[in-house]
Coordinates of C-alpha atoms in Angstrom, one line a residue:
Chain A
Q1 CA 324.0 70.6 -30.6
G2 CA 321.1 71.9 -32.2
Q3 CA 319.5 75.3 -33.5
L4 CA 315.7 76.2 -32.7
V5 CA 314.6 79.0 -35.2
Q6 CA 311.2 81.2 -34.6
S7 CA 308.9 82.9 -36.1
G8 CA 308.9 86.9 -36.9
A9 CA 306.9 89.0 -34.6
E10 CA 303.2 89.6 -34.6
V11 CA 301.0 92.2 -32.9
K12 CA 297.8 91.8 -32.5
K13 CA 294.4 92.7 -31.1
S14 CA 292.8 91.7 -28.0
G15 CA 290.7 89.3 -28.3
A16 CA 292.3 87.7 -30.9
S17 CA 294.1 84.2 -31.0
V18 CA 298.6 83.7 -32.1
K19 CA 300.4 80.9 -33.2
V20 CA 304.1 81.0 -33.1
S21 CA 306.4 78.7 -34.2
C22 CA 309.8 76.7 -33.4
K23 CA 311.9 75.2 -36.1
A24 CA 314.5 72.9 -35.0
S25 CA 317.7 71.1 -36.7
G26 CA 320.6 69.3 -35.9
Y27 CA 319.4 66.7 -33.5
N28 CA 316.8 64.0 -33.6
F29 CA 313.8 66.2 -32.9
P30 CA 311.3 63.4 -31.4
D31 CA 314.3 62.9 -28.7
Y32 CA 313.8 66.0 -26.9
D33 CA 311.0 67.8 -25.7
I34 CA 310.3 71.5 -26.6
Y35 CA 309.7 73.8 -23.5
W36 CA 307.9 77.4 -24.1
V37 CA 308.6 80.3 -22.1
R38 CA 307.8 84.1 -21.9
Q39 CA 309.0 87.0 -20.8
A40 CA 307.4 90.4 -20.6
R41 CA 309.4 93.7 -21.0
G42 CA 311.4 94.3 -18.0
Q43 CA 310.8 90.9 -16.2
G44 CA 311.8 87.8 -15.3
L45 CA 311.5 84.0 -17.6
E46 CA 307.5 82.4 -16.9
W47 CA 307.2 78.5 -17.7
M48 CA 304.4 78.3 -19.8
G49 CA 304.4 74.5 -20.7
W50 CA 305.8 71.9 -22.3
I51 CA 305.4 68.9 -25.2
S52 CA 306.6 65.9 -25.6
S53 CA 308.7 65.2 -29.5
Y54 CA 308.1 61.9 -29.0
N55 CA 304.2 61.2 -28.4
R56 CA 303.4 64.7 -28.0
A57 CA 301.8 64.7 -24.3
T58 CA 301.5 68.4 -22.8
K59 CA 301.7 69.8 -19.6
Y60 CA 300.6 73.6 -19.1
T61 CA 300.9 75.7 -16.8
E62 CA 298.0 76.5 -14.3
R63 CA 297.6 80.3 -15.3
L64 CA 297.2 80.0 -18.8
Q65 CA 295.3 76.3 -19.1
G66 CA 292.7 76.5 -21.5
R67 CA 294.3 79.3 -23.5
V68 CA 296.8 77.4 -24.7
T69 CA 297.8 74.4 -26.8
M70 CA 301.4 73.4 -27.3
T71 CA 301.8 70.7 -30.7
T72 CA 304.2 69.6 -32.6
D73 CA 305.2 68.1 -36.6
T74 CA 307.8 65.4 -36.5
S75 CA 307.9 65.6 -40.6
T76 CA 308.8 69.5 -40.5
S77 CA 310.7 68.9 -36.9
T78 CA 308.7 72.2 -35.9
A79 CA 306.9 73.0 -32.5
Y80 CA 304.2 75.4 -32.5
M81 CA 302.9 77.6 -29.4
E82 CA 299.3 78.7 -29.6
L83 CA 297.8 81.5 -27.1
R84 CA 294.4 82.3 -27.8
S85 CA 291.7 85.5 -26.4
L86 CA 295.2 87.6 -25.9
T87 CA 295.4 90.4 -24.1
Y88 CA 297.1 93.2 -23.0
D89 CA 298.6 91.3 -20.2
D90 CA 299.5 88.8 -23.1
T91 CA 302.2 90.8 -24.5
A92 CA 306.0 89.4 -24.1
I93 CA 308.7 87.5 -26.2
Y94 CA 307.6 84.2 -26.3
Y95 CA 310.6 81.8 -26.7
C96 CA 310.6 78.2 -27.2
A97 CA 313.7 75.9 -25.9
R98 CA 315.1 72.0 -26.5
G99 CA 314.8 70.4 -23.3
W100 CA 315.8 67.3 -21.5
K101 CA 313.8 65.3 -19.0
L102 CA 313.2 67.9 -16.5
K103 CA 316.7 68.7 -16.3
W104 CA 317.8 71.2 -18.6
L105 CA 316.7 73.8 -21.2
D106 CA 319.1 74.0 -24.0
P107 CA 319.6 75.3 -26.6
W108 CA 316.8 78.3 -26.6
G109 CA 315.5 80.4 -30.0
Q110 CA 316.2 83.4 -31.4
G111 CA 312.5 84.5 -29.3
T112 CA 309.4 85.9 -31.3
L113 CA 307.7 89.4 -29.6
V114 CA 304.1 89.2 -29.4
T115 CA 302.5 92.4 -29.1
V116 CA 299.0 92.8 -28.0
S117 CA 297.0 96.0 -28.6
S118 CA 293.6 97.3 -27.9
Chain B
Q1 CA 306.2 85.9 -7.1
S2 CA 308.8 83.7 -8.1
A3 CA 308.7 79.8 -7.0
L4 CA 312.3 80.1 -6.5
T5 CA 314.1 83.2 -4.7
Q6 CA 317.4 85.0 -5.6
P7 CA 318.7 88.4 -5.2
A8 CA 317.4 90.7 -7.3
S9 CA 321.1 92.4 -8.0
V10 CA 324.7 91.7 -7.0
S11 CA 327.6 93.8 -8.2
G12 CA 331.5 93.0 -8.4
S13 CA 334.6 94.2 -9.8
P14 CA 336.7 93.0 -12.6
G15 CA 338.8 90.1 -11.2
Q16 CA 336.5 89.2 -8.0
W17 CA 334.1 87.0 -7.7
I18 CA 330.6 86.6 -6.9
T19 CA 327.9 84.6 -5.2
I20 CA 324.2 84.0 -7.0
S21 CA 322.1 82.0 -4.7
C22 CA 318.5 80.5 -5.5
T23 CA 316.5 79.4 -2.8
G24 CA 313.0 76.7 -2.9
T25 CA 311.9 74.0 -1.1
S26 CA 312.0 70.2 -0.8
S27 CA 309.9 70.0 -3.9
D28 CA 312.4 71.4 -6.3
V29 CA 315.7 72.7 -5.4
G30 CA 316.2 70.1 -2.3
G31 CA 313.8 67.5 -3.8
Y32 CA 316.6 66.7 -6.9
N33 CA 319.3 67.5 -8.8
S34 CA 318.6 69.2 -11.5
V35 CA 319.4 72.3 -10.9
S36 CA 320.3 74.6 -13.7
W37 CA 321.5 78.0 -14.5
Y38 CA 320.7 80.5 -17.3
Q39 CA 322.6 83.6 -18.3
Q40 CA 320.6 86.2 -20.4
L41 CA 322.8 88.8 -21.7
P42 CA 321.2 92.0 -22.6
G43 CA 319.0 92.0 -25.6
K44 CA 320.0 87.8 -26.3
A45 CA 318.3 84.9 -25.4
P46 CA 319.0 82.6 -21.9
K47 CA 322.1 80.4 -22.5
L48 CA 322.4 77.7 -20.7
I49 CA 325.5 77.5 -18.4
I50 CA 325.3 75.7 -16.0
Y51 CA 323.0 72.0 -15.5
D52 CA 322.5 69.1 -12.7
V53 CA 323.4 71.8 -10.2
A54 CA 327.6 71.7 -10.9
T55 CA 328.0 70.4 -14.4
R56 CA 329.0 72.9 -17.3
P57 CA 327.6 72.5 -20.9
S58 CA 330.7 72.1 -23.9
G59 CA 331.9 75.5 -24.4
V60 CA 331.2 77.6 -21.4
S61 CA 333.8 78.9 -19.1
N62 CA 335.1 77.3 -15.9
R63 CA 335.2 80.4 -14.5
F64 CA 331.6 79.5 -13.9
S65 CA 330.6 77.1 -11.4
G66 CA 327.6 75.6 -9.1
S67 CA 326.5 74.5 -5.9
K68 CA 323.8 72.8 -3.8
S69 CA 323.5 72.4 -0.2
G70 CA 320.0 71.3 1.0
N71 CA 317.1 73.9 -0.7
T72 CA 319.2 76.2 -1.4
A73 CA 321.5 76.4 -5.1
S74 CA 324.4 79.0 -5.6
L75 CA 325.9 80.0 -9.1
I76 CA 329.6 80.8 -8.9
I77 CA 331.5 83.5 -11.3
T78 CA 334.7 83.7 -10.4
G79 CA 337.4 86.1 -12.5
L80 CA 334.5 88.4 -13.2
Q81 CA 334.5 90.2 -16.8
T82 CA 333.0 93.4 -17.5
G83 CA 330.7 90.6 -20.3
D84 CA 329.4 88.6 -17.9
E85 CA 327.2 91.5 -17.1
A86 CA 323.6 89.7 -17.6
D87 CA 321.0 88.9 -15.9
Y88 CA 320.8 85.2 -14.4
Y89 CA 317.9 82.6 -13.3
C90 CA 318.0 79.6 -11.7
G91 CA 315.5 77.1 -13.0
T92 CA 314.7 73.5 -12.1
W93 CA 311.3 71.5 -12.0
D94 CA 308.6 71.5 -9.1
N95 CA 307.3 67.6 -8.8
S96 CA 304.6 69.4 -6.1
L97 CA 303.2 71.8 -8.6
S98 CA 304.0 69.5 -11.7
A99 CA 305.7 72.7 -12.9
W100 CA 309.0 74.0 -14.5
V101 CA 309.8 76.6 -12.1
F102 CA 312.5 80.0 -12.6
G103 CA 313.4 82.3 -9.9
G104 CA 313.3 85.4 -10.5
G105 CA 316.3 86.5 -11.9
T106 CA 319.6 88.3 -10.2
K107 CA 321.3 91.0 -12.0
L108 CA 324.9 91.0 -12.6
T109 CA 326.5 94.2 -12.6
V110 CA 330.3 94.8 -13.2
L111 CA 331.7 97.9 -11.6

C-alpha cells in the first residue's frame, strides 16, 4: 500500500530556507512520482510541484519557480523539498504524496508544519 | 482563487445523501477522465477516496461515488454519517497550465 513519513516541524526566520524530507516505504520508490502540496492555516490545498522518482524530472508551480527545489535519493527512498527566501506567507503545513501518472495522489505524508517568523 | 470551483459548504442529516460539485474547463475536468477526490478530516492529512472520476480505492466505503458530465465532476455521499464531516477537495491535471489543480474545498457538515 505504501507509506510516507515526513520530517518534523520547523521554525524559520524570514529570508531563511527550509528543507523537508519525505521517506517512502512499502512500495517500489522509482515506480511513482512524489508531489508536494501545502496548506496554510484554514486554507485549501496548493500544489507546489512534483518530481519523478524514476528520472528526477521536475515540474514546479510558476508561483514558486526559482524558490523551490525538489530532489530524491533513490538509495534511501526519500524525497526532499527545499524552499528558499521564506516569508510569512510560506507558513503552512507541507505535505508530500505519492502520485501516479498525473492521475491521483495516494498516500499522503502526515504533514510538516513550517512556521516563518520575523 | 482556485482553478476548480467547489461550493464552500454543504450540509445534510444522518442517513441522507449529498452531492459536491467540481467545475473546471475543457483543459482540466472536461479534458480527462482523471478527476480525483480527497477527504480531509479535521487535523489530518488528505486521503484519496475517488480517482479516475468514479473509481474507489480499496477500503473506501461504497457510500462514496463519483461522476462527471462535461466540465463538472461530482462527489456523491449516501447514508451520511457524522464521521463524514470533513473538507472535500477535487483535483486533476490542467493541461493548459501544465499544473495540478485543486478545487477550493467543500466543508461537509452532518447536522
